[in-house]
Structures are given as C-alpha cells and as structure tokens.
XYZ file of C-alpha atoms in Angstrom:
503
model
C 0.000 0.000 0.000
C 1.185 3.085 -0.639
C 2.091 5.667 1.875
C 1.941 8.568 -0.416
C -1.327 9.569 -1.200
C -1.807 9.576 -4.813
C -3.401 11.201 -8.034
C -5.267 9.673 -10.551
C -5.043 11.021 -14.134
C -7.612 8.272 -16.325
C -7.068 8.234 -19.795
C -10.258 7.416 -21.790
C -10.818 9.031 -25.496
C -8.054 11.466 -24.636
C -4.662 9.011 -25.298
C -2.693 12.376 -26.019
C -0.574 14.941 -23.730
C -1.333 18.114 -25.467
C -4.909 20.569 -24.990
C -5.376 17.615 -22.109
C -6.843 19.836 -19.351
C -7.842 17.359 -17.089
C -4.062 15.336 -17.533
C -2.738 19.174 -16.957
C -5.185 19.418 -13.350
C -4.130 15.891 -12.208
C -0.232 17.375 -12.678
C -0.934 20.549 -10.826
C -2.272 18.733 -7.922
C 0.123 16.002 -7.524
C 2.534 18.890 -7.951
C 1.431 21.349 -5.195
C 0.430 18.499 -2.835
C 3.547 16.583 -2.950
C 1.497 13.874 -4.227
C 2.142 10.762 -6.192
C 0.680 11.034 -10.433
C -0.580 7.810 -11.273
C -2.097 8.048 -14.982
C -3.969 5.282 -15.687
C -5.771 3.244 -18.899
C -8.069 0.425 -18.281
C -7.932 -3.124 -20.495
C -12.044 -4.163 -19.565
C -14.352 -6.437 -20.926
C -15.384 -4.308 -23.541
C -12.070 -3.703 -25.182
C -11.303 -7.533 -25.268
C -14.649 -8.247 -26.779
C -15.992 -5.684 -28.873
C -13.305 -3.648 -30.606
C -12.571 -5.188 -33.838
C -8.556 -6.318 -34.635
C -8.055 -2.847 -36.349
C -8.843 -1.276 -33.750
C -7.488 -2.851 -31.159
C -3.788 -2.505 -33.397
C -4.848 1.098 -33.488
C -5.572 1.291 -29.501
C -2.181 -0.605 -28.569
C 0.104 1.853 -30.732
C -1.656 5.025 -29.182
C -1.054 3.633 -25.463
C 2.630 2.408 -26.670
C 2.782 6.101 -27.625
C 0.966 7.937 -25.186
C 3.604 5.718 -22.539
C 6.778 7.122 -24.285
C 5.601 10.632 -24.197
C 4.362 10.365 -20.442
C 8.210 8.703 -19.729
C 9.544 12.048 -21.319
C 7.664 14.254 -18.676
C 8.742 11.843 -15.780
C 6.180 9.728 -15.649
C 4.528 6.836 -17.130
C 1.560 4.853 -18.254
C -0.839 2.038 -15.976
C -2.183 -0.162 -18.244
C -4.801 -1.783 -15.912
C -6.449 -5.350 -16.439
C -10.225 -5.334 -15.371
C -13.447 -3.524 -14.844
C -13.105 0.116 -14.002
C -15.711 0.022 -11.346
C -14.222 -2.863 -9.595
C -10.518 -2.213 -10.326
C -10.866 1.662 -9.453
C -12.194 0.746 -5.661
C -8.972 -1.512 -5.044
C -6.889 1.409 -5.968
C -8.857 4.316 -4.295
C -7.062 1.967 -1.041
C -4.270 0.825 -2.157
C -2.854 4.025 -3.667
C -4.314 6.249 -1.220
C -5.921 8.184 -3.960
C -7.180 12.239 -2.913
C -7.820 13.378 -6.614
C -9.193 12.072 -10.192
C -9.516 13.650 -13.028
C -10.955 12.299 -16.737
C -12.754 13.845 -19.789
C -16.720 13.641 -19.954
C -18.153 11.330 -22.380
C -21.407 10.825 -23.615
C -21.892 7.253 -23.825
C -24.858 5.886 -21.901
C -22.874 3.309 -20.766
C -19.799 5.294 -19.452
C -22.353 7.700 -17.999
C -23.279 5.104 -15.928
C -20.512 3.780 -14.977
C -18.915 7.260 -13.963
C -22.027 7.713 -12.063
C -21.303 4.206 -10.084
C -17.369 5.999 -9.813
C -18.019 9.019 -8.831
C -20.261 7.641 -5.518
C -17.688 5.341 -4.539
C -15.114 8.324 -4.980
C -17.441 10.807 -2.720
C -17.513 8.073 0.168
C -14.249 8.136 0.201
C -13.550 11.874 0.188
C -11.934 11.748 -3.319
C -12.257 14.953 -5.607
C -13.178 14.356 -9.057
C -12.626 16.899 -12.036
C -14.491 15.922 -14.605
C -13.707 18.200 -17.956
C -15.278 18.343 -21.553
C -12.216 17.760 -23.892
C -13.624 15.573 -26.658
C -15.878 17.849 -28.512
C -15.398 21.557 -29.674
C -17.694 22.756 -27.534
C -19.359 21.718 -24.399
C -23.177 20.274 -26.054
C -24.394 20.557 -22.684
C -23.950 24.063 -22.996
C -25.203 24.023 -26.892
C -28.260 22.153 -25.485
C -29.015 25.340 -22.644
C -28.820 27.297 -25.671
C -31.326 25.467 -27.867
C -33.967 25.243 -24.427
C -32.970 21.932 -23.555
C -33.736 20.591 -27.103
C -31.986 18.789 -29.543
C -30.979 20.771 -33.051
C -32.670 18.461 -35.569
C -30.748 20.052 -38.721
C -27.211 21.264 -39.525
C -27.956 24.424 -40.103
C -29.660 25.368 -36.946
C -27.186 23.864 -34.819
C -24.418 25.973 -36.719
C -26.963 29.257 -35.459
C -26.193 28.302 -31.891
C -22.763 27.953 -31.792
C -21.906 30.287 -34.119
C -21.404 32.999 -30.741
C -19.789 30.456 -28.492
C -15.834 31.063 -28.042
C -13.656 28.288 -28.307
C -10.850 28.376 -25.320
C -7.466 27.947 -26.670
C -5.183 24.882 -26.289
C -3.375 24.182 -23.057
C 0.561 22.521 -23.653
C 2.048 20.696 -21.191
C 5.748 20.669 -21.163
C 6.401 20.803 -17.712
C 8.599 17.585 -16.290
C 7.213 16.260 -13.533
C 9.399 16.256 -10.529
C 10.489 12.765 -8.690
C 8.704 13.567 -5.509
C 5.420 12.506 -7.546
C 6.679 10.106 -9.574
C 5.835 6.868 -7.746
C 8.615 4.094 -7.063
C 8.794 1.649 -9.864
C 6.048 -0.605 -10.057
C 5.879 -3.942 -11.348
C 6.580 -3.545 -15.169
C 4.640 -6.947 -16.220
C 1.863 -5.906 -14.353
C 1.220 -2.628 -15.518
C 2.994 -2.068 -18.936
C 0.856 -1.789 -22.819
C -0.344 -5.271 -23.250
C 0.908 -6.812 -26.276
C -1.429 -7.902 -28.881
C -0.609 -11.412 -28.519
C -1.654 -10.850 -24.490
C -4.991 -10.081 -26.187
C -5.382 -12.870 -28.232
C -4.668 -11.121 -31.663
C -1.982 -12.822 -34.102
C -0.656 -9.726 -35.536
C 0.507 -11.805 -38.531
C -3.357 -12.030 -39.734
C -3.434 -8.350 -39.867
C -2.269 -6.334 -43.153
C 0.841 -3.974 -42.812
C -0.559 -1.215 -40.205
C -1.690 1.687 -42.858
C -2.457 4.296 -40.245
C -0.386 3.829 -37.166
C -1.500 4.602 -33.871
C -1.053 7.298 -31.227
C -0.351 10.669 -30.352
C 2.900 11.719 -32.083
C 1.421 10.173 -35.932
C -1.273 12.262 -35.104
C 0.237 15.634 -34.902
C 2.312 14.450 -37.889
C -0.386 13.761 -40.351
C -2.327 17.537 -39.043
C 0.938 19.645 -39.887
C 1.292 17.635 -43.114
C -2.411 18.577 -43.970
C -2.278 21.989 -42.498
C 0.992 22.537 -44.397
C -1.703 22.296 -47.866
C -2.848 25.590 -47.270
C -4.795 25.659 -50.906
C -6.063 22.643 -50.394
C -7.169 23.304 -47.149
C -9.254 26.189 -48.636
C -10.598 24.692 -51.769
C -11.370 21.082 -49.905
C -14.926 20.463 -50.481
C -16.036 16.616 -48.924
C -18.961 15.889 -52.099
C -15.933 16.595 -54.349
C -13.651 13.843 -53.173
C -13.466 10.156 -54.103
C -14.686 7.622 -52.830
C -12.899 4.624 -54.026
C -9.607 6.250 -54.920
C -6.589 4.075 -53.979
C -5.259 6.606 -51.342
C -7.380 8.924 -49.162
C -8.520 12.334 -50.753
C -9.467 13.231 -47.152
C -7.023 13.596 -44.243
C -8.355 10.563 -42.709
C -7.373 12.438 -39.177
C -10.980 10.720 -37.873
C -9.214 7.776 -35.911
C -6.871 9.942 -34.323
C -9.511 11.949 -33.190
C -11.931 9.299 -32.414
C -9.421 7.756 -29.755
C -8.330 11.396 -28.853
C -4.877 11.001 -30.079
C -5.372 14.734 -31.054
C -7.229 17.565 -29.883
C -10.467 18.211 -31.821
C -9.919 21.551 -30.564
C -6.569 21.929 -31.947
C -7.770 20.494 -35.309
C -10.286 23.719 -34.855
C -7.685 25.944 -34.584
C -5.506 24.585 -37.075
C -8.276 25.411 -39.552
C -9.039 28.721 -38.277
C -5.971 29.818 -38.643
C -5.167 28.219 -42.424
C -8.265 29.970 -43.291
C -7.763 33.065 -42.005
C -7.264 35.876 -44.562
C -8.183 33.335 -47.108
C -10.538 32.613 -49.896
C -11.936 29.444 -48.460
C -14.662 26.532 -48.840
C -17.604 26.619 -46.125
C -19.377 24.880 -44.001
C -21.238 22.388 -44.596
C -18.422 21.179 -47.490
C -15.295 22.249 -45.658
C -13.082 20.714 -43.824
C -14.290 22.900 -40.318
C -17.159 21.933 -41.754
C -16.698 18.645 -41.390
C -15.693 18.730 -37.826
C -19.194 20.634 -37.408
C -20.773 18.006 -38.411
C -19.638 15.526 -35.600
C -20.338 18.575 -32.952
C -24.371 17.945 -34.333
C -24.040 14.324 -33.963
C -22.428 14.379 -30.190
C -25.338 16.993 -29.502
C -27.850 14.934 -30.541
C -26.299 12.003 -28.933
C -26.477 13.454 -25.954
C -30.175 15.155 -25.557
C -31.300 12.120 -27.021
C -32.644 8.716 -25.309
C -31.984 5.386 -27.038
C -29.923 7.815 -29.469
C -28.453 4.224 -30.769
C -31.564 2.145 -30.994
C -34.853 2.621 -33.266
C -37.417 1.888 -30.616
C -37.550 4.572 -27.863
C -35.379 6.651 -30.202
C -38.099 10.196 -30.189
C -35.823 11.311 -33.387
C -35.740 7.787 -35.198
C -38.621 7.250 -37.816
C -39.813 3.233 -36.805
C -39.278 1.127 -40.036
C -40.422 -2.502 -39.494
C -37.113 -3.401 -41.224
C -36.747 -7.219 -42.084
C -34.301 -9.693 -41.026
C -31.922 -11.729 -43.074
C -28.934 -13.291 -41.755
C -27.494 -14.467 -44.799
C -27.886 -11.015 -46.802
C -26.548 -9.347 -43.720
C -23.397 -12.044 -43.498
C -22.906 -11.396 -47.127
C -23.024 -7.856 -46.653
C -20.590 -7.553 -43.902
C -17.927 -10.053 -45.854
C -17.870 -8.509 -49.133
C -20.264 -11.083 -50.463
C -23.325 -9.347 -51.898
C -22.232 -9.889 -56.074
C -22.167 -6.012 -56.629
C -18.289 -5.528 -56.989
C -18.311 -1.943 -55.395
C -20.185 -2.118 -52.450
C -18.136 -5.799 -52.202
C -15.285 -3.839 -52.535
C -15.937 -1.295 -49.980
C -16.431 -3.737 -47.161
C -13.794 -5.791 -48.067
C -11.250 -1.962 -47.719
C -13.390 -1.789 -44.580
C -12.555 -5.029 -43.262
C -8.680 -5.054 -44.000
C -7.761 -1.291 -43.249
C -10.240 -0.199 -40.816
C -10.804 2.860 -42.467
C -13.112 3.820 -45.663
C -14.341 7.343 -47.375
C -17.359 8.956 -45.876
C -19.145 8.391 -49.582
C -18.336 4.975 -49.410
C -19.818 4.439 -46.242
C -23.217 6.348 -47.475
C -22.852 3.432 -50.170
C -23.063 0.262 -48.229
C -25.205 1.958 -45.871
C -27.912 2.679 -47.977
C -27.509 -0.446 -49.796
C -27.743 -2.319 -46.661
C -30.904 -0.501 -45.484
C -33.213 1.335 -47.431
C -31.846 0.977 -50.910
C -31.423 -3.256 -51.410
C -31.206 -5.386 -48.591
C -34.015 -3.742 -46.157
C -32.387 -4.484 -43.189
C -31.914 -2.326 -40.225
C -29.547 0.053 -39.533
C -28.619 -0.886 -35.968
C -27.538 -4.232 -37.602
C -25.045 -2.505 -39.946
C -23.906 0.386 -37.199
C -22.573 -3.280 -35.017
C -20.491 -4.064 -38.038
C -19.208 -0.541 -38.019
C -18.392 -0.690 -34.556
C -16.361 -3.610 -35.183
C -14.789 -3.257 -38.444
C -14.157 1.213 -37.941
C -10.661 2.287 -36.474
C -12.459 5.951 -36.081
C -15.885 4.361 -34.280
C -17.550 6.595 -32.307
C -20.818 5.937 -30.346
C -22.592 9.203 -31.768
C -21.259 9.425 -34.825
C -21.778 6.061 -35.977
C -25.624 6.054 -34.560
C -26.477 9.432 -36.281
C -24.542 8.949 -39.520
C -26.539 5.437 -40.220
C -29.902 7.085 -38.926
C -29.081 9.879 -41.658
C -28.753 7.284 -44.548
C -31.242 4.726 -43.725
C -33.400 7.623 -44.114
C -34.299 7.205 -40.061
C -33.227 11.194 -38.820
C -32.051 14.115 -40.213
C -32.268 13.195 -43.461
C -35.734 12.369 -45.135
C -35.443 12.765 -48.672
C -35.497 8.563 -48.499
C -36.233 8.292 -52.582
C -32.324 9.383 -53.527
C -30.911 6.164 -53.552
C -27.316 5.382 -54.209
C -26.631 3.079 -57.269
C -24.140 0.601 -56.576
C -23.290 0.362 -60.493
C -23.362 3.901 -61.386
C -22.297 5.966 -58.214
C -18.655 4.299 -58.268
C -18.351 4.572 -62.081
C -18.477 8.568 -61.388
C -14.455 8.547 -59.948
C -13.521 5.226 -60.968
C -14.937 4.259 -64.736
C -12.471 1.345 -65.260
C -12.751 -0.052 -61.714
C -8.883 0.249 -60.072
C -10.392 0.119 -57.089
C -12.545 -2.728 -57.195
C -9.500 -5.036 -58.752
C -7.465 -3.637 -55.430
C -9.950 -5.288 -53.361
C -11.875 -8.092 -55.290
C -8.233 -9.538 -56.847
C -10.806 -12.463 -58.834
C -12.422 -9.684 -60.722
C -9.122 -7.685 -61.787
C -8.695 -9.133 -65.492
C -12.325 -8.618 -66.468
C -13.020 -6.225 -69.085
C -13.624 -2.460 -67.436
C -17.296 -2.451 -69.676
C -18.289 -5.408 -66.837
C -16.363 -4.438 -63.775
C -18.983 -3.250 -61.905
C -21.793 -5.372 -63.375
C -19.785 -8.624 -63.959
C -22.705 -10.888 -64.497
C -23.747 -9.405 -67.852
C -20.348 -10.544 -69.015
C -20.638 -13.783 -71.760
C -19.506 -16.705 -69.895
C -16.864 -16.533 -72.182
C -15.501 -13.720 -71.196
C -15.783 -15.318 -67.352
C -13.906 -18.036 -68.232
C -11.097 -15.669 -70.236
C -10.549 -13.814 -66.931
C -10.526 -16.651 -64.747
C -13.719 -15.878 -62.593
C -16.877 -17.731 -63.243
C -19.934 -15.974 -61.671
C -21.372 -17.726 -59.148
C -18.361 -20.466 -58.916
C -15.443 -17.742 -58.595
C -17.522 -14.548 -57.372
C -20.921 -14.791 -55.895
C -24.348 -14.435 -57.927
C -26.195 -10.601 -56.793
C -28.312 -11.513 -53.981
C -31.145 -8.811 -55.200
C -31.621 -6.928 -58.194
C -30.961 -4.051 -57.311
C -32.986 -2.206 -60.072
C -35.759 -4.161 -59.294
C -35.597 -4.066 -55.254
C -34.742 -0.263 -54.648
C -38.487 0.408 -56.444
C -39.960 -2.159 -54.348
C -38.460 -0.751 -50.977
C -39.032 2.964 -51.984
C -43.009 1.723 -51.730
C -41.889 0.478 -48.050
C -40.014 3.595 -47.095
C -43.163 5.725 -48.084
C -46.185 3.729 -46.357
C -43.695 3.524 -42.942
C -43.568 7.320 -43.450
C -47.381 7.309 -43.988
C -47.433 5.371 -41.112
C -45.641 7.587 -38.688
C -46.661 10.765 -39.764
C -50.414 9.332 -38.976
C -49.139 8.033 -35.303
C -47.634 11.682 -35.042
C -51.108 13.063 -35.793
C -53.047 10.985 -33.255
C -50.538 11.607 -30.452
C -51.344 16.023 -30.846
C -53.723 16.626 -28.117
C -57.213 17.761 -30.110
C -58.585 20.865 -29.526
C -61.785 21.841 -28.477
C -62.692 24.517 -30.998
C-alpha cells in the first residue's frame, strides 16, 4: 500500500498529452500536494470483446505512444487489467488516492458507470474533475442554448454555436518532478499489453496503414495543415470515394481515440483559413468537424440515441431480417463488386471514405437489402478504427433515411455511383483480386459478361464470385413503396398523439 497519497489522471478518449486539461489538473495537484501522479488506462471487458482487430492494433500503438511521451515528462503509463468500477475501488485503497480527473463522455454506458465511480469516490472523500475535452464545444452548454432541445438540422445547430468562443489549447511541457513520480512498479503488471496478451496474431493483420497514437497524429495535421490551398478549396462531395489513397485527411481515428485535440484540429483550420478565400461549411473541412459537434449533440439530448425503438428522433421502419444477406453484406459477399469492394477496404484497413460508407449503408438498409440500420452500425463498430458511439448512430440514422435526413427516394446506385471517380474499376481489382482481369465495360456489373468472357478472366460468376443476392434495379423500387407507407405510417401516429382541440 502506498504511503503517499496519490493522483489519478484516467485516460479514456483522450490518449494524447497536449490541450489535455484534465491530464494538466491531475499534474498541478500532484505537484502542489507533494502527491504521487498515477495516470492510468483500463484493459475491460469491452475492449477484449468488442473492438474489432483494427482497432485494437490502433488502440495498442496510441497507449505504446501515449507511454513514451508520459516517460519524457517523468512519468509513465498504468495499463490496468479489469473492470473500471471494480478495479478503481482496489486502488482508491491501495494508492491512497485524494484526486481524479478524466474527460466527460457521452456514452450511456460510461455515464453510468462514472455515475457508479463518482459515488464510490465521494464516500471516500476523493475529488473528481471531470472536464469536456472531446468535442469543440461543451453540447451541454449548446443544449441550454437550444432550451434543452436537440438541433434536428445542420444548419440550426451551426446558429447556436456560431457565438460560443472556443478556449485555446493548453501545452504541457512541464517535467514532472520525482517527488510525484511513484517508485517503480511492477513492469509486467502494468505495462501496454501486447497484442498477442490479447489474443490477436498480428501476422493475420495487413501492414498497419495508419499507425496509432499521439505523435502520428500531430504528424499527419501539420502535413495537412501545411496544404494551405487545399485546405481552402477542400470540399467533402468533391472527393473520391474509391480512390486508392485517401482524398481526405483521414485524421478521424486519431480523433476518435483522442490522439489529437479536436480543438486543436479547430484551430488549425481557423488559422489556415484566415485571410483566405476558403470553402464553407457544410463542405469544408471545419465543416466537417461541425458536423460531428451535431451528432455528439444529438447524442447526448437524445434517449436510445443508438436504438430505433424509444429513439423520439428515429422514424420506426419494421425493417426485415436476413442473416445471410446481412453475413454477405458484412464479408464482401453481396455480387455487386463496389459495395463488395468497400467492405472488403473496410474489413482489412479499418478505415473507408465517408461516400463509401453512405454506399453500403444505404444499400444495406433502405436501398437493397431492407435491413436495419442498428444491424449494420454493429459491423461498423467492429470493423471502424475511427468508431464513435454518436457518430456512428447518427450517420446510419441519416442514410437509412431514419433522422435528419428524409429525402429517403435518392438512392445510391451501386453500379453507377462508383463509375463517377472510378470508370475502369482500379479500385474494385485492389480489393476483389478475382475480378481484376475482367473487361472495365463489366467491372462493376460482372454478371452481364458472356460466360466466355468469365472463363477468359478466370472468374466464373457464381463459382469464382458470388451471384447478386437482389436486383438491385428491381428491389430499390420495391423498398421505396416500403419507405413511403412507414412514413405514412408515422406521420399518422404523429397526428393521433397532438392533443385535439376543443374549438
């Protein structure tokens, strides 16, 4: 036990040093206290069962990281095996702990379990600071603003922030002195797990395209930030969706797992376009990161943001159920070589174009498959390096055609909306290698070649590369009549819920 009483930084979706104001407090106490710094990370249940390999490479690099640049302030990392609300406890005693400090989140489920914390803390006379770090601004306050309601469009969240400052970023440089850096602990016991301690064979994954933590993070901003033109004339419709290398910054999983500041990323872009002729929001790359401010907001003022049933935003859609479509779907499988393609980039890299994702998400749901959007937003969750709980709930509400967006009838082609950027299919012989000698005239609609031209290019439909599982011309006309009677049907249940006057 130790004898020194101790402070607790927790890392969550902040793995970074810098603009980390609640790391910065936990310093300041330990400092002026003569306490111990203890900054801990916490291996639970969740981490070893639901994040996806990708992620979980992605997660390991950005502690590795995070632990090298904590070692060059004096300190160090606690990786931590178990449960936070049963491993936190033991420590509160065995540490002696006076002070913690982490970032809000919104999660239901971390809400909760902060609220179980944050008792067990006040019984035993711990202080907790608690600071909003993830988001631009604080949507608690954007909520005040909007009387305690959620912003249903873009735009009029954009009118109630557009007045709120944005505090500058904190650095931390200072070196923290040895009277509060604890004895050395047990290494084994509290170092960065190793994948293999997690159960992944690394030598399964591909070559790691976007490396983890802190210090690639900062890299990749100044290289983007150095692009001052392109910065300016960046405009998200206009880039590609199934180009062999990013045409977007692809800074999400480094924000996602808070390997950089989303405020510095806000200030960054200020100041590039300051003085400048530049793009705006809702195109631009600020506005881009506007866009995820809407989707924490609504995340937050809104119950069961992540479900369909008790969701007050979510249109109900008696979607239908198909295990094999949604297997197919999920493994590259469905016989439509771009949205095969897409899942298959998804499922190797982690990572895939915010067009491409309005692809397979509208194919899954409303456009061919007809199956709902919480199914696909688990795959997500599992395949995404850059998953986030709001964004990936409102982003698949918006193209299933659920909230936010309503104009259900534009459906996305998956024959002609990849032949826009890609009209001889590079992309699609990247990822679906059988397909790669076929003629470019049948790349995207391989089963109107002549089986002789199958056989020429090695790759038999329905032997070598699966059959379509729906017609898609066919389907999407048949669903658009499903789309419109469940609108029928809720705008009806809307209507009988108004209380009737008596005029």
């Amino acid at each position: 036990m130790s004898k020194v009483p101790t402070v607790i930084h927790w890392f969550r979706l902040d793995l970074r040093i810098h603009d980390n104001l609640a790391l910065r407090n936990a310093i300041n106490e330990a400092e002026n206290r003569k306490h111990l710094l203890k900054p801990v990370y916490f291996i639970d249940s969740y981490i070893k069962n639901k994040v996806g390999v990708n992620r979980l490479r992605f997660l390991i690099q950005s502690l590795e990281n995070l632990d090298s640049n904590l070692r060059k302030l004096n300190s160090r990392l606690y990786v931590i095996r178990g449960e936070a609300t049963e491993r936190l406890p033991e420590l509160f005693k065995s540490w002696q702990v006076k002070y913690l400090t982490y970032q809000v989140d919104i999660d239901p489920e971390i809400i909760k379990q902060d609220e179980v914390i944050e008792k067990i803390a006040e019984k035993n006379n711990i202080f907790v600071n608690k600071r909003v770090q993830h988001t631009v601004y604080d949507v608690q306050k954007v909520l005040k603003n909007n009387n305690g309601s959620v912003p249903l469009t873009y735009q009029k969240y954009l009118s109630l922030v557009t007045e709120l400052q944005v505090k500058e970023c904190i650095i931390i440089s200072k070196i923290i002195s040895n009277e509060c850096k604890p004895p050395d602990e047990s290494s084994q016991e509290y170092d960065v797990p190793s994948l293999g301690e997690l159960d992944l064979d690394e030598t399964t994954l591909l070559p790691t395209k976007y490396p983890g933590g802190e210090t690639e993070a900062i890299k990749r901003l100044n290289m983007y930030m150095a692009r001052k033109q392109w910065v300016c004339k960046f405009e998200k419709p206009n880039s590609s969706p199934n180009s062999i290398e990013p045409s977007t910054t692809v800074l999400s999983p480094y924000i996602s797992h808070g390997c950089l500041s989303v405020k510095l990323f806000y200030h960054k872009l200020k100041e590039v376009e300051n003085g400048m002729n530049h793009t705006l929001p809702p195109v631009s790359l600020l506005g881009q990161l506007m866009w995820r401010e809407f989707y924490y907001t609504a995340g937050t003022g809104t119950a069961n943001f992540d479900k369909m049933v008790g969701n007050p935003v979510c249109m109900q859609i008696p979607w239908g159920k198909n295990e094999e479509h949604l297997k197919a779907w999920a493994e590259g499988r469905t016989g439509y070589p771009f949205v095969d393609a897409i899942m298959r980039q998804l499922k190797q890299e982690g990572w895939i174009h915010h067009l491409a994702r309005h692809m397979v998400a509208c194919f899954l749901t409303r456009g061919d498959l007809w199956i709902s959007w919480e199914e696909g937003a688990k795959v997500f969750e599992d395949y995404l390096l850059d998953y986030d709980w709001s964004l990936n709930a409102g982003n698949w509400m918006w193209l299933s055609a659920s909230a936010f967006f309503y104009k259900y009838f534009r459906v996305y082609s998956p024959v002609a909306f990849g032949k826009k950027t890609d009209k001889d299919g590079i992309y699609i012989r990247k990822y679906i290698p059988e397909l790669k000698k076929y003629p470019s005239e049948f790349i995207y609609e391989p089963w109107k070649a002549p089986k002789s031209v199958q056989t020429t290019a090695g790759c038999v439909i329905g032997v070598d590369y699966p059959k379509r599982i729906v017609d898609h011309d066919t389907i999407h006309k048949e669903n658009l009549k499903k789309m419109s009677a469940a609108y029928k049907s809720n705008k009806e249940k809307k209507s009988l819920k108004r209380p009737q006057s008596n005029t």
